[in-house]
Coordinates of N, CA, C and O in Angstrom, one line a residue:
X295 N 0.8 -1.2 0.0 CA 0.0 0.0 0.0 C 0.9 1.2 0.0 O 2.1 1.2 0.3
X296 N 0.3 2.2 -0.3 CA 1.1 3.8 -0.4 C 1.2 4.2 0.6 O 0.4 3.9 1.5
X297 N 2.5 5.1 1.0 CA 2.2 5.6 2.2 C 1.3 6.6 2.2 O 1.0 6.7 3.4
X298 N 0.5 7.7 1.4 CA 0.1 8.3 0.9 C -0.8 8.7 0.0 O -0.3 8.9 -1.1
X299 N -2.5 9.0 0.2 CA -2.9 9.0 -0.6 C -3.4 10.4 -0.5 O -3.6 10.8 0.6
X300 N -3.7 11.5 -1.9 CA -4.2 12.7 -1.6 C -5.9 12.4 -2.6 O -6.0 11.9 -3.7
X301 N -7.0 13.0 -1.8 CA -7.9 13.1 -2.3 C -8.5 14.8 -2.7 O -8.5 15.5 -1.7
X302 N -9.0 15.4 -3.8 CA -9.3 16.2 -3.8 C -10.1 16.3 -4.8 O -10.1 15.9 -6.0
X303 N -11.4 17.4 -3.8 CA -12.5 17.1 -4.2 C -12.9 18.5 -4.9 O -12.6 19.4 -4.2
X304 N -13.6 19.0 -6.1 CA -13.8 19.9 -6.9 C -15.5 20.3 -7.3 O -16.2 19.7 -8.2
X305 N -15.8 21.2 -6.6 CA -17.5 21.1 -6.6 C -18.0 22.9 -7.3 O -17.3 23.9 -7.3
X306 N -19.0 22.8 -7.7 CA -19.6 24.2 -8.2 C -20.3 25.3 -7.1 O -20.4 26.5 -7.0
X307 N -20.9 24.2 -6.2 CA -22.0 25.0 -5.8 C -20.6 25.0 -4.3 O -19.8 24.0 -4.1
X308 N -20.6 26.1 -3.6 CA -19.5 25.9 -2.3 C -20.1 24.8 -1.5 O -19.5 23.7 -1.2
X309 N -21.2 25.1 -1.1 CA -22.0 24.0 0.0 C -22.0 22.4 -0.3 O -21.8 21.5 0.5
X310 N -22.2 22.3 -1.4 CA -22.0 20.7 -1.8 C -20.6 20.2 -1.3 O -20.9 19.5 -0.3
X311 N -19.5 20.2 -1.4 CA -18.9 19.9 -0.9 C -19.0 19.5 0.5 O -19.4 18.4 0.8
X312 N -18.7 20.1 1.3 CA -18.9 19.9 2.7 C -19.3 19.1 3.2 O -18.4 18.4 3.7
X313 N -20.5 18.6 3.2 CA -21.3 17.1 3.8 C -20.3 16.3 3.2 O -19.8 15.7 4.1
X314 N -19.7 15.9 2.1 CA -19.5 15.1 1.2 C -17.7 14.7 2.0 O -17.0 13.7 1.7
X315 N -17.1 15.7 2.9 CA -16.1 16.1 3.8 C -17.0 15.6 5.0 O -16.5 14.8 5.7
X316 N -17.6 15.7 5.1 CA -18.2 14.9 7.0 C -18.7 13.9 7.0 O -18.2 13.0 7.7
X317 N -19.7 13.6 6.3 CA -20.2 12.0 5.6 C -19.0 10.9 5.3 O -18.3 10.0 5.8
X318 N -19.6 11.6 4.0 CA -19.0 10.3 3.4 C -17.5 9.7 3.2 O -17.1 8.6 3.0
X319 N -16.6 11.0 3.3 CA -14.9 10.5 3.0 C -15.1 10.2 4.7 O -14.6 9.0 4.9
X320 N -15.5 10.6 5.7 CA -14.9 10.8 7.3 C -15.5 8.8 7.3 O -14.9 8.0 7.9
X321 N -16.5 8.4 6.8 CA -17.0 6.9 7.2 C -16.6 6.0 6.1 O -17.4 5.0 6.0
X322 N -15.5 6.1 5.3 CA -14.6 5.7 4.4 C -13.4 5.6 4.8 O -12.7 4.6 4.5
X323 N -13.1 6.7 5.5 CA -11.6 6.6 6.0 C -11.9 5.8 7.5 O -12.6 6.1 8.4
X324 N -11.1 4.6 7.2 CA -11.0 3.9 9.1 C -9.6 3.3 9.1 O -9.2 2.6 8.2
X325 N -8.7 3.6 10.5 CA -8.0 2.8 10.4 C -6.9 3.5 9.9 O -5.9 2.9 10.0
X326 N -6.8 4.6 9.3 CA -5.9 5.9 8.4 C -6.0 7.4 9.5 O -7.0 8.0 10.0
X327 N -4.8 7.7 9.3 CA -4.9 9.0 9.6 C -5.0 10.2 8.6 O -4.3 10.2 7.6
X328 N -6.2 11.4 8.9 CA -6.2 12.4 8.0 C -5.7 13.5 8.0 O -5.0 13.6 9.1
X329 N -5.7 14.3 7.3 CA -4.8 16.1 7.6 C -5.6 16.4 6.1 O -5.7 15.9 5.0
X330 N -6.2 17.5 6.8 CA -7.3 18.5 6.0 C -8.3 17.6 6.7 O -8.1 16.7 7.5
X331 N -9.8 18.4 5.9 CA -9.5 18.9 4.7 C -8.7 20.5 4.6 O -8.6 20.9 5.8
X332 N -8.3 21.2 3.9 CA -7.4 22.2 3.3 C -8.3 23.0 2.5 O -8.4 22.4 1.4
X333 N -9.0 24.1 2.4 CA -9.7 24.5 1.7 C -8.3 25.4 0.7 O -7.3 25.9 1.2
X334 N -8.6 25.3 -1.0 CA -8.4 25.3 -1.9 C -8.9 26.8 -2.1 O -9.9 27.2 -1.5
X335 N -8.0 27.9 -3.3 CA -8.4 29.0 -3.9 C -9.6 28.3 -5.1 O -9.9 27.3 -5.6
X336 N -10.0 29.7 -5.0 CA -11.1 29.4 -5.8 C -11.0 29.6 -7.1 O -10.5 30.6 -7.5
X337 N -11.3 28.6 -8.0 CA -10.7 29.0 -9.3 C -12.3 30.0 -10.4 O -13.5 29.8 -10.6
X338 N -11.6 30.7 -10.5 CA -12.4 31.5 -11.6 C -12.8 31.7 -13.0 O -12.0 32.5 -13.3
X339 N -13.4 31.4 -13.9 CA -13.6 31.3 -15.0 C -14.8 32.4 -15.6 O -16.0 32.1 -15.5
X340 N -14.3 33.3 -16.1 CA -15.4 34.2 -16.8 C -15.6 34.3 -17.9 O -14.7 34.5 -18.6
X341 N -17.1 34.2 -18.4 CA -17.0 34.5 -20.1 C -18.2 35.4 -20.5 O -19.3 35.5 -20.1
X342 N -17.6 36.1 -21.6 CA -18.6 37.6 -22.0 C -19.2 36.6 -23.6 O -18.5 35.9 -24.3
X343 N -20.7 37.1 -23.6 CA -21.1 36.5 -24.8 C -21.9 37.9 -25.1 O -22.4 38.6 -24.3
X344 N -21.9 38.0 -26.6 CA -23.2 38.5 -27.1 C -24.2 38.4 -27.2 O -24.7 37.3 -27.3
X345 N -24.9 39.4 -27.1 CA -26.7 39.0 -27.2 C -26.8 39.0 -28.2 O -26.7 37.9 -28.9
X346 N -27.1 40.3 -28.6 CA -27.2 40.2 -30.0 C -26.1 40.3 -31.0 O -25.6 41.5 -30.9
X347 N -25.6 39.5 -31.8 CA -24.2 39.5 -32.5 C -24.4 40.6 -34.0 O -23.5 41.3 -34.4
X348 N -25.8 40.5 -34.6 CA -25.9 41.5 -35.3 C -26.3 42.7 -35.6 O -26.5 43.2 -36.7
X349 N -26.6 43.5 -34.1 CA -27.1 44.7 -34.1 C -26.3 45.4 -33.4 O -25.8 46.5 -33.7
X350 N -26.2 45.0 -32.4 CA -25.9 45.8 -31.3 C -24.4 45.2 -30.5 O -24.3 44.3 -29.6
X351 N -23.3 45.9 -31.0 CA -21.8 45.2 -30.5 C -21.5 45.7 -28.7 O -20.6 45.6 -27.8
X352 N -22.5 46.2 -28.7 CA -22.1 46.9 -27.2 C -23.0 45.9 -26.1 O -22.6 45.8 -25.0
X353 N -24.0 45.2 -26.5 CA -25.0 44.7 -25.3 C -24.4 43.2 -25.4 O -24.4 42.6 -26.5
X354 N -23.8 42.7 -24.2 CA -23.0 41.8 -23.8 C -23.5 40.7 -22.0 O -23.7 41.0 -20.8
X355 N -23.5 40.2 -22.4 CA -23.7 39.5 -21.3 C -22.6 38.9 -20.1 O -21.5 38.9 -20.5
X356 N -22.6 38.6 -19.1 CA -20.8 38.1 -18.1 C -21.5 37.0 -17.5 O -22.6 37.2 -16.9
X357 N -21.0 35.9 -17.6 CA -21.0 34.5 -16.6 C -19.9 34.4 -15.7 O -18.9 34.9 -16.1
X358 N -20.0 33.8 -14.6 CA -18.7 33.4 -14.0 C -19.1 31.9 -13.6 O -20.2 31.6 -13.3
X359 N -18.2 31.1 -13.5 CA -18.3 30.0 -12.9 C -16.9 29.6 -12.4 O -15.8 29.4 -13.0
X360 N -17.3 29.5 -10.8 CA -16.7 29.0 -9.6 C -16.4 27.9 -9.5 O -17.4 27.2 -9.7
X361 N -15.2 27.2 -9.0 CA -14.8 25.7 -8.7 C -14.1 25.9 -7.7 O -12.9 26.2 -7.8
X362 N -14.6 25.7 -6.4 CA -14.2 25.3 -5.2 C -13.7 23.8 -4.8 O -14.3 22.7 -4.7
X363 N -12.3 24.2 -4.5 CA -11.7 23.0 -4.4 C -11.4 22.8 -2.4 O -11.2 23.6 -1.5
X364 N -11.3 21.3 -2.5 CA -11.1 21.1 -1.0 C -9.5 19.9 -0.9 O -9.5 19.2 -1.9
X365 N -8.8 19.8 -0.2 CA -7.4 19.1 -0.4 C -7.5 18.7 1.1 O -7.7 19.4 2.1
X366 N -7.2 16.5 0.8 CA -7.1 16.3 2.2 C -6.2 14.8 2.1 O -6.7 13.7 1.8
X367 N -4.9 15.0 2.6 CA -3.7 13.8 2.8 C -4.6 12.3 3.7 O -5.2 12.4 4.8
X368 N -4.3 11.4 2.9 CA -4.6 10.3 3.9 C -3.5 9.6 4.4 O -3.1 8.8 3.6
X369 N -2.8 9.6 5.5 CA -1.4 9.0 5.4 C -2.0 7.2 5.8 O -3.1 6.7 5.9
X370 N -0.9 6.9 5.9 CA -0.9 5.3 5.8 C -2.4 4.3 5.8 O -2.8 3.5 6.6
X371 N -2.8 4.8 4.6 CA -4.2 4.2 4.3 C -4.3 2.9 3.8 O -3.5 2.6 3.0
X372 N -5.2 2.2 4.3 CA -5.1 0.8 4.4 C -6.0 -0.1 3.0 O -6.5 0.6 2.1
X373 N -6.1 -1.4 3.0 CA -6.5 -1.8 2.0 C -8.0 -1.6 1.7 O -8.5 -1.7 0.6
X374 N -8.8 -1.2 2.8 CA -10.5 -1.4 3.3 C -10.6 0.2 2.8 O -11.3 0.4 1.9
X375 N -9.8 1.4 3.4 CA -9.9 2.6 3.1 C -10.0 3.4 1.5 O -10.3 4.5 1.2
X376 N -9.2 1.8 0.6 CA -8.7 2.6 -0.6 C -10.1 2.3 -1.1 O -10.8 3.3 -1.1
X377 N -10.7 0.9 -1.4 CA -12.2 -0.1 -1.4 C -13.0 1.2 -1.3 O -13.8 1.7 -2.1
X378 N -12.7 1.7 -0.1 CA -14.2 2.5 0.3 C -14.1 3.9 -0.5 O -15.0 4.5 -1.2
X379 N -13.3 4.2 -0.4 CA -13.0 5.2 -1.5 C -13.3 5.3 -3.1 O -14.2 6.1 -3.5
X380 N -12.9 4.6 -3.8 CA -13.4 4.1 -5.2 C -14.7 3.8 -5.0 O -15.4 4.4 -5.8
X381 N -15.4 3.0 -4.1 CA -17.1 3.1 -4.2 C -17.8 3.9 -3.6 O -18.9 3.5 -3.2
X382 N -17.4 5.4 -3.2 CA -17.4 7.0 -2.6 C -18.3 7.2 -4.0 O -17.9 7.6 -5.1
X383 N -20.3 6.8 -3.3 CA -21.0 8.1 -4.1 C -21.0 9.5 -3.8 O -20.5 9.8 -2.7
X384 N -21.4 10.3 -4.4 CA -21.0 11.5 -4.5 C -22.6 12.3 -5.2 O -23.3 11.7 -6.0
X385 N -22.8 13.4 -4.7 CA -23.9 14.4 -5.3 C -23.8 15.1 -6.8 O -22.6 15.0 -7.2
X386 N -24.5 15.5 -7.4 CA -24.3 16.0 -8.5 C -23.2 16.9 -8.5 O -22.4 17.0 -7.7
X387 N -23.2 17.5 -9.7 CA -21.5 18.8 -9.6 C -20.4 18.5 -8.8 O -19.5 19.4 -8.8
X388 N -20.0 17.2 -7.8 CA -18.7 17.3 -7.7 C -18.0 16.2 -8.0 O -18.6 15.2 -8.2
X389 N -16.4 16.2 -8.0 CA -15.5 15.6 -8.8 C -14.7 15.5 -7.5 O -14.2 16.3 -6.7
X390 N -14.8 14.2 -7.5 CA -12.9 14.1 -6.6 C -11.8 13.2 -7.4 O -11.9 12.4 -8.4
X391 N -10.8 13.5 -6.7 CA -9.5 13.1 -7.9 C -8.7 12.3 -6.5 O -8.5 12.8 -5.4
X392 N -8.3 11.1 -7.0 CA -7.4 10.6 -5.8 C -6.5 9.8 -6.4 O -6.8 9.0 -7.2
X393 N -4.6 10.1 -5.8 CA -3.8 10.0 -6.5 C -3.2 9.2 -5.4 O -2.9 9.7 -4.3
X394 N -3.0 8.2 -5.6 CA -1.7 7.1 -4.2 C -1.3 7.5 -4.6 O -1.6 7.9 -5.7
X395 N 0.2 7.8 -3.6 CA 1.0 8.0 -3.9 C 2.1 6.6 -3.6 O 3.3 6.6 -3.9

């Protein structure tokens, strides 16, 4: 097994995340020690569209969309811990990424 595994979790809405940090990774992880979670910068993505493309070059529209990231080390994580992890349901809009190390 790794000595190290990092999991990190990437959600839209801020609140989704969270439960998904007290639930479900905290009754997944047994038997492993944690550090984090680490709350993550927020990554920003903006984009300007046209309304209307053939009349009017000035009337524009602004989206932003947010991805709030959370970072949390599992140190010496065990065979039962990795199992539980890979079968980690999850709510709509978020993404976790988990890398043994």
């Amino acid at each position: 097994m790794p000595d190290k595994s990092r999991v990190v979790i990437a959600d839209f809405d801020n609140s989704t995340g969270d439960p998904v940090f007290d639930d479900a990774l905290r009754q997944a992880i047994t038997g492993a020690t944690v550090k984090g979670p680490v709350p993550l910068p927020t990554k920003m993505e903006r984009f300007t569209l046209l309304v209307s493309p053939h009349a009017d070059k000035d009337a524009r529209d602004q989206f932003e969309l947010r991805t709030h990231k959370r970072l949390m080390d599992i140190v010496n994580p065990t065979d039962k811990t990795v199992d539980a992890l890979m079968k980690l349901e999850l709510p709509a809009g978020v993404d976790v990424q988990i890398k043994l190390n």
